[in-house]
XYZ file of C-alpha atoms in Angstrom:
312
model
C 127.328 91.428 84.582
C 126.171 90.095 87.951
C 129.201 90.135 90.264
C 127.333 88.583 93.179
C 128.003 91.671 95.287
C 125.259 92.892 97.602
C 123.532 96.071 96.545
C 124.480 99.151 98.570
C 123.358 102.782 98.251
C 125.682 105.213 96.486
C 127.496 107.764 98.663
C 128.135 111.312 97.410
C 130.528 113.620 99.304
C 131.577 117.262 98.750
C 134.746 116.003 97.087
C 132.750 113.843 94.667
C 130.507 116.808 93.842
C 133.332 119.356 93.674
C 131.580 121.776 96.025
C 132.040 123.138 99.547
C 131.149 120.854 102.503
C 128.112 122.936 103.470
C 124.355 122.883 102.898
C 124.848 125.641 100.303
C 127.422 123.422 98.622
C 124.873 120.615 98.397
C 122.300 123.032 96.989
C 124.823 124.177 94.398
C 125.502 120.579 93.428
C 121.796 119.767 93.144
C 121.222 122.890 91.050
C 123.819 121.876 88.466
C 123.846 118.064 88.631
C 122.587 116.507 85.421
C 120.784 113.200 85.304
C 120.008 112.989 89.017
C 116.644 111.348 88.343
C 118.283 108.732 86.125
C 121.028 108.172 88.677
C 118.457 107.564 91.424
C 116.642 104.968 89.311
C 119.939 103.283 88.497
C 121.384 103.314 92.038
C 118.049 103.158 93.923
C 119.340 105.235 96.871
C 121.833 108.094 97.292
C 123.519 109.144 100.551
C 124.767 112.756 100.644
C 127.401 112.771 103.386
C 129.630 115.547 104.740
C 127.484 118.550 103.785
C 126.406 119.350 107.364
C 122.691 119.647 106.645
C 120.718 120.918 109.652
C 117.067 121.176 110.603
C 117.197 124.838 109.608
C 118.667 124.155 106.144
C 116.979 120.898 105.140
C 113.756 122.499 103.864
C 115.548 124.357 101.078
C 117.240 121.127 100.022
C 113.951 119.243 100.117
C 112.427 122.017 98.004
C 115.033 121.176 95.365
C 114.698 117.383 95.577
C 110.973 117.213 96.373
C 109.361 120.278 94.818
C 105.816 118.920 95.291
C 106.004 117.379 98.747
C 103.078 115.285 99.890
C 101.300 115.645 103.189
C 101.385 112.458 105.251
C 97.619 112.086 104.939
C 96.160 108.621 105.608
C 99.499 107.519 107.021
C 99.327 105.017 109.866
C 102.578 105.684 111.745
C 102.999 108.234 114.549
C 105.034 111.291 113.520
C 105.146 115.032 114.097
C 104.799 117.668 111.389
C 107.677 120.145 111.773
C 107.439 122.226 108.595
C 105.971 122.452 105.113
C 105.166 118.749 104.690
C 108.316 117.861 106.597
C 107.843 115.278 109.363
C 109.755 113.360 111.953
C 110.461 109.780 111.021
C 108.240 107.210 112.707
C 108.143 107.807 116.463
C 108.096 104.239 117.739
C 109.975 103.518 120.981
C 113.714 103.277 120.294
C 114.081 99.708 121.586
C 111.963 98.337 118.716
C 112.982 97.478 115.165
C 110.807 98.979 112.451
C 110.565 96.309 109.757
C 111.098 96.938 106.076
C 108.388 98.718 104.101
C 107.769 101.032 101.162
C 106.163 104.236 102.417
C 102.349 104.303 102.099
C 102.311 101.142 99.958
C 98.929 100.359 101.562
C 97.447 103.611 100.227
C 95.881 104.523 96.911
C 98.622 107.091 96.345
C 102.177 106.721 97.520
C 105.323 108.853 97.179
C 107.796 107.985 94.435
C 110.770 109.221 96.439
C 111.713 110.021 100.017
C 114.327 112.260 101.594
C 115.593 111.550 105.111
C 117.918 113.883 107.008
C 119.682 113.180 110.305
C 119.669 116.329 112.468
C 120.530 114.661 115.797
C 122.787 111.611 116.071
C 123.734 111.269 119.714
C 122.953 107.544 119.775
C 124.235 104.030 119.449
C 122.465 102.026 116.743
C 119.524 103.599 114.936
C 120.653 102.803 111.394
C 118.132 102.975 108.556
C 118.201 99.580 106.802
C 117.385 99.544 103.079
C 116.310 96.561 100.994
C 116.167 96.121 97.228
C 112.425 95.481 96.806
C 112.980 93.243 93.757
C 115.348 91.061 95.779
C 112.837 91.048 98.649
C 110.152 89.673 96.320
C 112.503 87.065 94.859
C 113.645 85.958 98.327
C 110.152 84.775 99.305
C 109.099 81.158 98.943
C 106.948 80.406 95.893
C 104.080 79.430 98.197
C 104.083 82.854 99.834
C 104.299 84.811 96.572
C 101.430 82.792 95.117
C 99.269 83.252 98.221
C 99.622 87.047 97.941
C 99.028 87.148 94.177
C 95.428 88.327 94.562
C 96.399 91.247 96.774
C 95.504 92.181 100.337
C 92.747 94.029 102.162
C 93.731 96.568 104.828
C 91.302 97.696 107.530
C 91.798 100.671 109.847
C 89.728 101.503 112.921
C 90.494 105.147 113.643
C 89.101 106.508 116.906
C 87.520 109.927 117.217
C 89.856 111.292 119.880
C 90.257 108.587 122.529
C 91.278 104.984 121.966
C 93.974 102.676 120.658
C 96.030 103.682 117.669
C 95.656 106.914 115.726
C 92.599 109.130 115.541
C 91.028 109.971 112.222
C 91.803 113.626 112.943
C 95.545 112.920 113.171
C 95.465 110.484 110.255
C 93.864 112.948 107.850
C 95.241 116.162 109.401
C 91.751 117.650 109.797
C 88.746 117.585 112.114
C 86.332 118.085 109.185
C 84.423 114.889 108.371
C 83.454 116.275 105.002
C 87.115 116.735 104.065
C 87.799 113.116 105.056
C 84.858 111.911 102.951
C 86.139 113.909 99.997
C 89.649 112.497 100.363
C 88.503 108.894 100.684
C 86.121 109.213 97.731
C 89.159 109.474 95.482
C 91.019 106.484 96.901
C 88.912 103.429 95.970
C 88.454 102.773 99.700
C 85.231 101.918 101.487
C 84.547 103.571 104.828
C 81.933 103.951 107.536
C 81.564 106.452 110.350
C 80.943 104.664 113.626
C 78.414 105.509 116.330
C 81.243 106.182 118.794
C 82.722 108.889 116.544
C 85.370 106.657 115.022
C 85.951 105.746 111.389
C 86.485 102.349 109.760
C 88.340 102.334 106.445
C 88.943 99.316 104.216
C 90.889 99.163 100.973
C 92.017 96.457 98.577
C 95.587 96.833 97.303
C 97.979 94.699 95.249
C 100.875 92.920 96.939
C 103.395 93.883 94.255
C 103.836 96.707 91.788
C 106.097 97.577 88.849
C 108.474 100.494 88.715
C 107.155 103.148 86.295
C 110.543 103.537 84.555
C 112.251 100.147 84.673
C 109.131 97.957 84.748
C 110.749 95.695 87.351
C 108.275 93.946 89.677
C 108.832 94.550 93.394
C 107.311 93.535 96.713
C 105.073 96.468 97.647
C 102.733 96.007 100.580
C 102.755 96.274 104.366
C 100.810 93.168 105.266
C 103.436 92.095 107.790
C 103.266 95.426 109.644
C 99.458 95.339 109.781
C 99.240 91.702 110.942
C 98.858 90.836 114.623
C 101.523 88.118 114.368
C 104.249 90.745 114.142
C 103.160 92.479 117.351
C 104.904 89.838 119.456
C 103.192 87.017 121.323
C 102.423 88.922 124.530
C 101.063 92.024 122.800
C 98.992 89.999 120.355
C 97.481 87.925 123.167
C 96.669 91.000 125.245
C 94.913 92.732 122.354
C 93.044 89.560 121.385
C 91.603 89.419 124.912
C 89.843 92.760 124.498
C 89.364 93.149 120.739
C 88.061 91.010 117.902
C 90.272 90.959 114.790
C 87.978 93.383 112.976
C 88.203 95.835 115.911
C 92.007 96.131 115.920
C 93.376 99.603 115.099
C 94.720 98.046 111.915
C 94.442 94.581 110.415
C 94.963 92.817 107.106
C 93.607 89.796 105.245
C 93.982 88.367 101.780
C 91.860 90.129 99.182
C 88.998 87.645 99.578
C 88.858 88.233 103.327
C 90.576 84.988 104.293
C 93.183 85.198 107.062
C 96.870 85.463 106.248
C 98.840 82.746 108.092
C 101.292 84.053 110.656
C 104.140 82.114 109.051
C 103.626 84.010 105.784
C 103.937 87.486 107.276
C 106.805 86.437 109.525
C 108.690 85.185 106.480
C 108.019 88.473 104.677
C 109.271 90.477 107.657
C 112.348 88.353 108.252
C 113.428 88.049 104.607
C 113.194 91.808 104.214
C 115.420 92.422 107.219
C 117.810 89.619 106.276
C 118.445 91.168 102.845
C 118.761 94.756 104.102
C 121.899 96.905 104.203
C 122.285 99.520 106.923
C 122.794 103.247 106.428
C 124.558 104.294 109.626
C 123.706 107.907 110.334
C 126.187 110.698 110.883
C 125.020 114.148 111.857
C 123.983 116.125 108.777
C 123.595 113.120 106.447
C 120.853 113.174 103.833
C 119.402 110.057 102.191
C 117.366 110.077 98.953
C 115.592 106.854 98.001
C 113.326 105.588 95.249
C 110.308 104.484 97.285
C 109.285 101.763 94.813
C 112.687 100.192 94.252
C 113.736 100.327 97.909
C 112.094 99.458 101.214
C 113.332 100.979 104.448
C 113.064 100.471 108.212
C 114.834 101.383 111.462
C 117.225 99.569 113.768
C 116.842 99.939 117.565
C 118.938 102.559 119.302
C 120.048 104.003 122.621
C 120.368 107.740 123.069
C 118.968 110.673 121.120
C 118.127 110.383 117.417
C 116.155 112.777 115.209
C 115.611 112.045 111.534
C 113.309 114.189 109.390
C 111.541 113.022 106.244
C 109.839 114.522 103.209
C 107.965 112.696 100.424
C 106.917 113.398 96.860
């Protein structure tokens, strides 16, 4: 029965699990817990709190939760690889909000689940907001949902070593053009190597998807993050003075190439944030989310914050 209560992630503590409040205790719980996959689909996100997970112990826990971790290949956000397909969370300046999104929803292949771990929490703010992606879709005006029904086209201009945005070498974790060609050949993307050593990639993706287990339809694209309207007026104007739309490091249109109105992407961004619930980090917390059912972001912060992420 619908109680009208807002969805929140489920918290699991050592007392709930009946194990010691240590990383080994969490590993013991994960080794014996039955139905964890079903629980994640049901609850959408799980917060493991009080186990004292550290940067030195998180890999073993990720090995248990994400046995086939993905490399962050073709990802568009700046991050640092710190281990075996373990990365820092997006390294945008701390004063900015990172709007809601499902990881790699613009790509041909995306992770089904994510694990975040807070290994430094000497900050004020910096929560990770989560949004029920079904609710996000339902919160949009009918006009906006209908406009996106045909999908969206993403375009990346990746420089060859010097320029705005990410290089293709960082994006694909290689300096081998042949390896990039081979990767893109399996993604339904179109691409062209530029005379200046850069790479232009374009791909058509749906705006929504359905969860493989529940079948529920969810909002599942990053059009708002790729659109110049969400850069802020001053930044958008400055970039427009030196670059045409098709030359931006990343841009997005409707599937037929027609422009997406600014008011549409601003509504998408704002409704996602308005419907989000915050996970306030404590040192050693670990967050497991279903990447289709839940979008995530980042609140601004002051101080020092380090959150690691793995994907599978």
